[in-house]
XYZ file of C-alpha atoms in Angstrom:
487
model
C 19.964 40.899 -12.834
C 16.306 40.159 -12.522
C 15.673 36.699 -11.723
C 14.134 34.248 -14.008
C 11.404 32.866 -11.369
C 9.505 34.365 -8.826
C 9.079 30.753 -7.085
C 11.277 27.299 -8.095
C 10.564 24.267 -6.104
C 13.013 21.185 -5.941
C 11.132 18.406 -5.491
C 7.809 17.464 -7.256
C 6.204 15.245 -4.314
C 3.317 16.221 -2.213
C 4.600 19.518 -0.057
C 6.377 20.879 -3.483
C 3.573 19.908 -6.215
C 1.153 21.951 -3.696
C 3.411 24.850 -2.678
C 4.068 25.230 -6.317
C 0.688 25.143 -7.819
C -1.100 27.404 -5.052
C 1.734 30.189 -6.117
C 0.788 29.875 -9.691
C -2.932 30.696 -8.642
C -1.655 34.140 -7.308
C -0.382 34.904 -11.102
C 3.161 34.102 -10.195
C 6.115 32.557 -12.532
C 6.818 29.380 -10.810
C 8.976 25.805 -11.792
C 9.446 22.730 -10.910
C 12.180 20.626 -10.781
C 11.754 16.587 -10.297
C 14.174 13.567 -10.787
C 13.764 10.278 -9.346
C 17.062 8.611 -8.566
C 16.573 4.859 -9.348
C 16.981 2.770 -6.053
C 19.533 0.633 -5.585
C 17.937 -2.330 -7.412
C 16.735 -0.093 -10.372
C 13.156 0.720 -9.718
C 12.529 4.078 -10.886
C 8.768 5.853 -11.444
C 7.338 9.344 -12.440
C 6.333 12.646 -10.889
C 4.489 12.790 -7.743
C 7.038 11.977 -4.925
C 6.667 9.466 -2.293
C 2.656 9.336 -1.715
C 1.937 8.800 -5.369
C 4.772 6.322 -6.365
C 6.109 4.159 -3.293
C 3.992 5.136 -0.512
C 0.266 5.878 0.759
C -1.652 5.174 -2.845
C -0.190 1.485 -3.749
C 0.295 0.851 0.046
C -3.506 1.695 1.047
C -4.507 -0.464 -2.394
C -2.230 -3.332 -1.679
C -4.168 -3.130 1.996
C -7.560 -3.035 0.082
C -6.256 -6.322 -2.177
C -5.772 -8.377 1.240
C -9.014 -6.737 3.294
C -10.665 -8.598 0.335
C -9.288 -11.675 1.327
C -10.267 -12.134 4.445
C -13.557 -10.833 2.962
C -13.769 -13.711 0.554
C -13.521 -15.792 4.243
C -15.898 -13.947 5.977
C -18.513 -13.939 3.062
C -19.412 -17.902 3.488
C -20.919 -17.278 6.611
C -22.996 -14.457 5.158
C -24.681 -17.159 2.309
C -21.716 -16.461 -0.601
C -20.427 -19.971 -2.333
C -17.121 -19.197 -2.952
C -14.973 -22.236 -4.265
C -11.810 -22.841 -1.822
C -9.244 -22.195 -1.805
C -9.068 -19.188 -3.095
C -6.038 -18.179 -4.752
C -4.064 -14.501 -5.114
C -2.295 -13.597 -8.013
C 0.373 -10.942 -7.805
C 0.986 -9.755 -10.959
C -2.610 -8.954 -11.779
C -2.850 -6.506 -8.510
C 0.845 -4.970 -9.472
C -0.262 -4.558 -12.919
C -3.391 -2.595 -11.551
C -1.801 -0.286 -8.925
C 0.863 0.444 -11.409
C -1.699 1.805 -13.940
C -3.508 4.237 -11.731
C 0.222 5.138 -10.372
C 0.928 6.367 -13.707
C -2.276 7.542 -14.395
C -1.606 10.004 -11.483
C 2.056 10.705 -12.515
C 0.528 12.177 -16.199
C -2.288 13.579 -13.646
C 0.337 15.872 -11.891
C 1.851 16.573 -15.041
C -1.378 17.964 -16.765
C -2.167 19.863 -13.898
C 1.380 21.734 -13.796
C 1.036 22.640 -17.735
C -2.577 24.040 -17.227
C -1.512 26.246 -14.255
C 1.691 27.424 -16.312
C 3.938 25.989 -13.877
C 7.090 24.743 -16.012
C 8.364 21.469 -14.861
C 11.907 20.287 -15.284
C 13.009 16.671 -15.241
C 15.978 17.585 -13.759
C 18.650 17.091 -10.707
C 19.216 20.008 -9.215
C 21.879 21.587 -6.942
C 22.653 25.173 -5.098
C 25.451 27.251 -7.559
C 24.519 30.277 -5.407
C 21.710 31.413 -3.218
C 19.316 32.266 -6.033
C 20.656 29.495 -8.816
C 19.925 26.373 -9.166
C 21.681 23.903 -11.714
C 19.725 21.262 -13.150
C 21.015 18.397 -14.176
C 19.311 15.705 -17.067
C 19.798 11.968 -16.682
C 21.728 12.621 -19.979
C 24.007 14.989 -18.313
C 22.377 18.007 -19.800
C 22.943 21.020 -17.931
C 20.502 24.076 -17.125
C 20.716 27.098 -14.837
C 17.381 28.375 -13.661
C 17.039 31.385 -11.112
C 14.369 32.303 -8.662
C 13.378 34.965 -6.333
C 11.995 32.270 -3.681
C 13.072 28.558 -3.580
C 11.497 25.903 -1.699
C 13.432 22.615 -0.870
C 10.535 19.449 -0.986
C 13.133 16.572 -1.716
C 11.354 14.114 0.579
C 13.293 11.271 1.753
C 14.367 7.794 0.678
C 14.422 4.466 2.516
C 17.727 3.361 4.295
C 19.892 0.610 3.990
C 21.579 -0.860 6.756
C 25.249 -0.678 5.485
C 26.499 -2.280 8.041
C 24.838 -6.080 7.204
C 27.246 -7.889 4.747
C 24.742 -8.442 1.332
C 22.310 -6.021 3.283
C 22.390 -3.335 -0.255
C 23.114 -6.462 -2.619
C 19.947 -8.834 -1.734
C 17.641 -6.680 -0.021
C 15.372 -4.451 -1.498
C 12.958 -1.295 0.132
C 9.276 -0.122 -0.027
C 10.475 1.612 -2.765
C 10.948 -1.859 -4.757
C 7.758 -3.684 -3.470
C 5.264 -1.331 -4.744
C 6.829 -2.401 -8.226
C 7.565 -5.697 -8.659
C 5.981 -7.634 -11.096
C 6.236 -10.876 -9.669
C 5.029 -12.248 -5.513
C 7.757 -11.941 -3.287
C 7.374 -15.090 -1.951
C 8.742 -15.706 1.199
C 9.173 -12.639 2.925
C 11.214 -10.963 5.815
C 11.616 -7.494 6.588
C 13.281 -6.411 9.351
C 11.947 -2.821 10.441
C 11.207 0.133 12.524
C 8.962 1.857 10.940
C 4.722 1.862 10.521
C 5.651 0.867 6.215
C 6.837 -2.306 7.462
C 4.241 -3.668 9.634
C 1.768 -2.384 6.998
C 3.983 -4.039 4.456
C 3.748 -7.154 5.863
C -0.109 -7.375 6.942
C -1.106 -6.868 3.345
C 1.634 -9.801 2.136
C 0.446 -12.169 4.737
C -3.634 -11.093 3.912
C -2.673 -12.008 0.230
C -1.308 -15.726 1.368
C 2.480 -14.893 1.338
C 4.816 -16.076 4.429
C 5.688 -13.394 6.068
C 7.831 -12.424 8.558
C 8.861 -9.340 10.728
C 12.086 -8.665 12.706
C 11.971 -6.357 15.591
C 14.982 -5.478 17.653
C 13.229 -3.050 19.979
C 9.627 -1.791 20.254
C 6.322 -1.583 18.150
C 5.488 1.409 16.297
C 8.366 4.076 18.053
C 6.480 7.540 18.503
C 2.659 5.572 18.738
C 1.051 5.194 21.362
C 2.607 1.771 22.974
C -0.731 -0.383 24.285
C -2.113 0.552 20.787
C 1.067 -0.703 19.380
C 1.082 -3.689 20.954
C -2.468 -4.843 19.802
C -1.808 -3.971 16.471
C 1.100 -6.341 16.681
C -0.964 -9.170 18.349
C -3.724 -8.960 16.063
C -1.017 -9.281 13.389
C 0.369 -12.739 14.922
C -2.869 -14.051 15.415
C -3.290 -13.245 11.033
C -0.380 -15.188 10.901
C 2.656 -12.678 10.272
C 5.598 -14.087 12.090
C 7.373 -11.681 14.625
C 10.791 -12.410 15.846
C 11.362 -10.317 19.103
C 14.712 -8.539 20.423
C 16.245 -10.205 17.411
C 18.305 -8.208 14.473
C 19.907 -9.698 11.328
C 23.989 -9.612 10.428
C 24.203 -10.948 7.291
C 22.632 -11.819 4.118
C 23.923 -14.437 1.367
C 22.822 -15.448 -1.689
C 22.794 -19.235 -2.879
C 22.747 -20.795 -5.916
C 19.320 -21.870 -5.428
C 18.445 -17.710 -5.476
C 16.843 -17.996 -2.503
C 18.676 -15.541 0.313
C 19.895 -17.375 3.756
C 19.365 -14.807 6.563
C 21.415 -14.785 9.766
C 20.452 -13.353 12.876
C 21.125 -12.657 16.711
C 18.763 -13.769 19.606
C 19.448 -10.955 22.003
C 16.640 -12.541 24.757
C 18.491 -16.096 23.874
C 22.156 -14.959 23.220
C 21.860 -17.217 19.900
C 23.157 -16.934 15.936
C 20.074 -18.380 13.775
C 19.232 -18.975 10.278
C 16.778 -18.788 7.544
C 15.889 -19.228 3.997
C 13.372 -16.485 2.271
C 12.855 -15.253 -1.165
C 12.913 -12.077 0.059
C 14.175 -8.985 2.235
C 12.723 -5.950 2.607
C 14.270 -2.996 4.881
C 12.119 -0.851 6.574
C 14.986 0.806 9.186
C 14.019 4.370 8.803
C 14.058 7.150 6.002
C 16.524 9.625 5.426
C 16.192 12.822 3.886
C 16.999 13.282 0.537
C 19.648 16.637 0.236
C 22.993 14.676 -0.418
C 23.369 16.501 -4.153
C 21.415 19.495 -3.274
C 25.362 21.546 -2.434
C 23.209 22.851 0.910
C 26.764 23.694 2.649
C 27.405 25.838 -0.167
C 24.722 28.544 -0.024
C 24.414 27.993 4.073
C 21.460 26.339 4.483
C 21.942 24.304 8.393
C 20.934 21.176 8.856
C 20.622 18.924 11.749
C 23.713 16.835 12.089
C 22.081 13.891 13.563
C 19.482 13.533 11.388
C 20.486 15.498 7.760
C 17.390 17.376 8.183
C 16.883 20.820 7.389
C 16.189 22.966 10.023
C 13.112 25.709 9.289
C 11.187 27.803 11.278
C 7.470 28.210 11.892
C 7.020 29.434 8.311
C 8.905 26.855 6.798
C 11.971 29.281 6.471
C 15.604 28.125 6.268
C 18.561 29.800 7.810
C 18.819 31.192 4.664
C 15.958 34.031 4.001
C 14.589 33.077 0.295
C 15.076 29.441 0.618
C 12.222 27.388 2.255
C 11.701 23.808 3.136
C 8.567 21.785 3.528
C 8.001 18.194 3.721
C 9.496 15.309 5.382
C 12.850 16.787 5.050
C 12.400 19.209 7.403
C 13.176 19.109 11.073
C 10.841 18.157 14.228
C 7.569 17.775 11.384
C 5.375 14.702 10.900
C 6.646 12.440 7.640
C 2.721 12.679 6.146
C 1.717 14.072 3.136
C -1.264 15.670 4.086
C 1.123 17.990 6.536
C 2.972 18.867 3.487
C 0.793 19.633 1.117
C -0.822 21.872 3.761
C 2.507 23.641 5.127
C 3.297 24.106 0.827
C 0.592 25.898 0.130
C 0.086 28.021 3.432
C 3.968 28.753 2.371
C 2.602 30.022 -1.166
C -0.298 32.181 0.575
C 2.255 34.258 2.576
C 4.948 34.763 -0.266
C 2.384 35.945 -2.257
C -1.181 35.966 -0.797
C -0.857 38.605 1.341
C -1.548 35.920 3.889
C 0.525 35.399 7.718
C -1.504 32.090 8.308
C 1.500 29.472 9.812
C 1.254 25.865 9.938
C -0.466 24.331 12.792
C 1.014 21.185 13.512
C -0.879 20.208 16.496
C -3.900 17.649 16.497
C -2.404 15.980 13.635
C -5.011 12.383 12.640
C -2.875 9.175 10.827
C -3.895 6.125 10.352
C -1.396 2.520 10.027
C -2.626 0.872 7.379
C -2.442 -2.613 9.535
C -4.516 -5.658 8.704
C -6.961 -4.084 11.855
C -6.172 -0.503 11.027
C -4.989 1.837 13.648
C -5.898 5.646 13.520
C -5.283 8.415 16.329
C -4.710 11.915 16.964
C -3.993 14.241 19.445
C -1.268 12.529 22.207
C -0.166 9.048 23.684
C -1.551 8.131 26.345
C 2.284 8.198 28.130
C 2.592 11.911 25.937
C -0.312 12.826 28.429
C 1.173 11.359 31.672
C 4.266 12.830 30.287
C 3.083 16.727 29.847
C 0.000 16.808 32.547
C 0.986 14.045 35.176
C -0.267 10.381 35.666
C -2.729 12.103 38.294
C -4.420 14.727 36.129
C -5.458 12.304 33.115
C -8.246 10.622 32.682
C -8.655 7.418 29.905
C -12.197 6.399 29.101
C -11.959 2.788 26.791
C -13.571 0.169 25.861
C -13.108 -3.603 24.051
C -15.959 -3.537 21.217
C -16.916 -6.190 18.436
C -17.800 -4.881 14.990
C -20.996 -5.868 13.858
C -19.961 -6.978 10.590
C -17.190 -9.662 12.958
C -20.389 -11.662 14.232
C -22.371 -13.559 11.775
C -18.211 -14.540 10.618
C -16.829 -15.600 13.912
C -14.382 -13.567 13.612
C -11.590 -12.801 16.579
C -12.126 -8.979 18.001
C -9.858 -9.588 21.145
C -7.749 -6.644 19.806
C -10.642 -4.248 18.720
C -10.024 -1.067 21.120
C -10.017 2.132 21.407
C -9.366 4.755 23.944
C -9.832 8.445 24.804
C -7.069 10.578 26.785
C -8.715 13.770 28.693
C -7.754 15.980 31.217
C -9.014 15.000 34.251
C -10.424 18.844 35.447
C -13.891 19.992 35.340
C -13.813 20.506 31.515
C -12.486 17.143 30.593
C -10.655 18.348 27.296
C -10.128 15.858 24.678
C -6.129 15.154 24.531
C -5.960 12.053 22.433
C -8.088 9.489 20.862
C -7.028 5.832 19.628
C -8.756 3.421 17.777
C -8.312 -0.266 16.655
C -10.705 -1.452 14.352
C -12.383 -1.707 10.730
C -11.693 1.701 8.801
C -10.107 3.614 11.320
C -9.307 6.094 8.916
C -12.681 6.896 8.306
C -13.503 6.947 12.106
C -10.518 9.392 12.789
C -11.122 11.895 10.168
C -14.756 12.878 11.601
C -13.306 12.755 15.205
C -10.295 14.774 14.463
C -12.215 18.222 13.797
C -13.661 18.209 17.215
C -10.548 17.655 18.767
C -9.226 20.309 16.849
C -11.845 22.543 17.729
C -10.918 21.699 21.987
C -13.346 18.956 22.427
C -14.303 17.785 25.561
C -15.534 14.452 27.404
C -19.122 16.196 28.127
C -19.617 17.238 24.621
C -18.811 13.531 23.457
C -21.406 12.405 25.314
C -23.850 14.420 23.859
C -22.830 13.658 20.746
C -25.413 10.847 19.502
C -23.647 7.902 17.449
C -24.572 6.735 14.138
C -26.448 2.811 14.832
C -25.004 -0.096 14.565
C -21.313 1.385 13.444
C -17.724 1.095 15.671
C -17.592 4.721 15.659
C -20.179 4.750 17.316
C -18.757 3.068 20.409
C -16.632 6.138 20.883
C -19.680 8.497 21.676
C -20.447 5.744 24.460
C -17.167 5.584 25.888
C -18.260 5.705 30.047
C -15.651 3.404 31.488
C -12.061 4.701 32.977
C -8.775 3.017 33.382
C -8.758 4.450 37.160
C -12.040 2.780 38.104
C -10.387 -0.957 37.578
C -13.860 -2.304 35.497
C -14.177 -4.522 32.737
C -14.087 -2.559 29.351
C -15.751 -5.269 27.104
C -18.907 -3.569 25.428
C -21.700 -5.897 25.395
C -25.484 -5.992 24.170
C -26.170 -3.431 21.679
């Protein structure tokens, strides 16, 4: 029979949301079907996925809440009497990010009614290629059907199973964003960019803060960068505990959790009392109840992934995936929303326009914010050869650090080329105030095939950091001192 749905997305986070909407544009019957599994300590939230609830939109605000801190500091030198000390108080941010959060959930859910796209607040799982059971937190049961399906699931933090009281005390990113009381003392022991963000914004807000790292920085960034952002962070006051990782967790009577650890560099067992623990170990893709093995869909056995090709396809024909559940693609929601609705254009648009996932800008959301795109600097050496690279860089001190005193030692950036005639742009890394901001303008050029000699034609905008990039003159090779000074 003729099925019920020309297009039915699971998942209503950024990738799915997009995919699904664009296909409604073309005239197309289209659904949606969300549920949030609470976490493991009971924090649930609305539509909107990962971005919207428990990721880039409290994250980047929670970052705004402690920039203003250390804005409150700076603003004394500038004239402002501001009575010390100052004092941050939690549950008046978390009451604030929470209301726009929802305001964005009903946002989402507004939008999907006025483009006719039905939305289910449902489970769902694979009965056969083309149906999909959905599943109510009631236990009410639907069958929907669909032509096309697209698989946007996202992922959800992991615990490490393996430390005794590890699921018990500690709690995720996907708990922080909504608690309504401080932390307090916090560790979180991580490998991923949400924890060292995490903890820069709890340490700019006055909280004790510290982060446990086993290996290296920032895996996948670009490692000089990393290491900066790291320093910058100690010199803030996080507390990093190097080559060290945790093995248990208790909880005492006093409710405060006693951490134990091992000293790898030392060969050591230590111990400490925090209110407390956050994970950040690494994401995993959200598919477990989806019945994949049923209909055929692969998946990578490492990582649980689904495995797609260029356009977003699945070893099965109709079914799709997009997002950070797919395999080999960048966890960022501006990649998915992209890849969703390029995915829409071709079912139905007529269009044969893939994803380009090259050139790809992010920023970490660090207390000195770190934004790049293009490749590493050891990517480069890597693909082209130590000897065919050229890095221009420079030390720089934002203007508005000055008239505050304030330490810049870590304020860099750098640009990888190619070292022939042309000089094409391969990467470009930035430390500094907004780098966002800075990135975003940059990353259109180096989309377009930049090169060195068009930089440096390009005039900079006075007195701004960006505008230390268009005067970037100085290369690693030569040996010379990077440190910009005069104007």
């Amino acid at each position: 029979g003729k099925n019920e749905y020309d297009l039915l997305v699971i998942g209503g986070g950024s990738g799915g949301l997009a995919c699904a909407k664009e296909a409604a544009q073309f005239g197309r019957k289209v659904a949606v079907l969300d549920y949030v599994e609470p976490s493991p300590q009971g924090t649930k939230w609305g539509l909107g996925g990962t971005c919207v609830n428990v990721g880039c939109i409290p994250k980047k605000l929670m970052h705004q809440a402690a920039l203003l801190g250390s804005a409150l500091k700076d603003a004394q030198h500038y004239g402002w009497n501001i009575a010390q000390p100052v004092h941050h108080t939690w549950p008046v941010m978390a009451q604030a990010v929470q209301n726009y959060v929802k305001s964005l959930n009903w946002g989402h859910r507004v939008q999907l009614q006025d483009k006719k796209v039905k939305y289910f607040n449902m489970k769902g799982s694979f009965s056969d290629p083309y149906t999909i059971r959905g599943l109510t937190k009631a236990g009410k049961e639907t069958i929907v059907t669909a032509e096309n399906i697209v698989i946007a699931t996202g992922g959800r933090p992991k615990y490490p199973t393996h430390i005794a009281g590890a699921l018990e005390y500690g709690i995720t990113s996907d708990d922080l964003f909504w608690l309504k009381e401080s932390p307090g003392k916090t560790l979180t022991p991580f490998v991923f960019n949400v924890s060292l963000e995490c903890a820069g914004f709890l340490t700019g807000i006055g909280l004790d803060t510290t982060v446990m790292v086993r290996s290296i920085p920032l895996r996948g960034f670009d490692q000089q960068m990393a290491s900066l952002v790291t320093e910058h962070m100690e010199s803030y006051g996080t507390k990093f505990l190097k080559r060290c990782f945790p093995t248990k967790v208790e909880k005492l009577e006093s409710k405060r959790l006693q951490v134990t650890w091992k000293n790898t560099d030392l060969g050591t067992e230590e111990t400490d009392f925090f209110d407390t623990v956050m994970w950040a170990v690494g994401r995993a893709p959200d598919t477990e109840t989806l019945n994949l093995e049923a209909v055929g869909v692969k998946t990578n056995s490492e990582t649980g992934k689904i495995i797609v090709d260029a356009s977003e396809a699945t070893s099965v024909p109709h079914i799709y995936a997009v997002g950070d559940l797919t395999e080999g693609r960048p966890e960022l929601t501006p990649t998915a929303i992209a890849a969703g609705k390029l995915l829409a254009q071709r079912l139905f648009g007529q269009s044969s326009e893939l994803m380009d996932y090259d050139n790809v800008p992010t920023t970490v959301f660090t207390p000195l914010e770190y934004g790049c795109v293009g490749l590493s600097e050891e990517a480069a050496v890597q693909c082209y050869g130590l000897d065919n690279i050229e890095v221009y860089h420079a030390y720089y001190k934002p203007l508005e650090f000055t008239v505050a005193k304030r330490d810049a030692t870590q304020c860099y950036m750098k640009m990888v080329c190619l070292r022939e005639r042309e000089q094409r742009i391969l990467g470009l890394h930035f430390i500094g105030p907004n780098a966002g901001e800075v990135i975003q303008g940059f990353a259109l050029g180096i989309k377009c095939g930049a090169t060195y000699p068009q930089l440096k034609k390009t005039i900079g905008i006075h007195p701004t950091c960006a505008e230390e990039i268009t005067k970037l003159h100085i290369t690693k090779r030569s040996g010379l001192d990077a440190t910009v000074t005069g104007c």
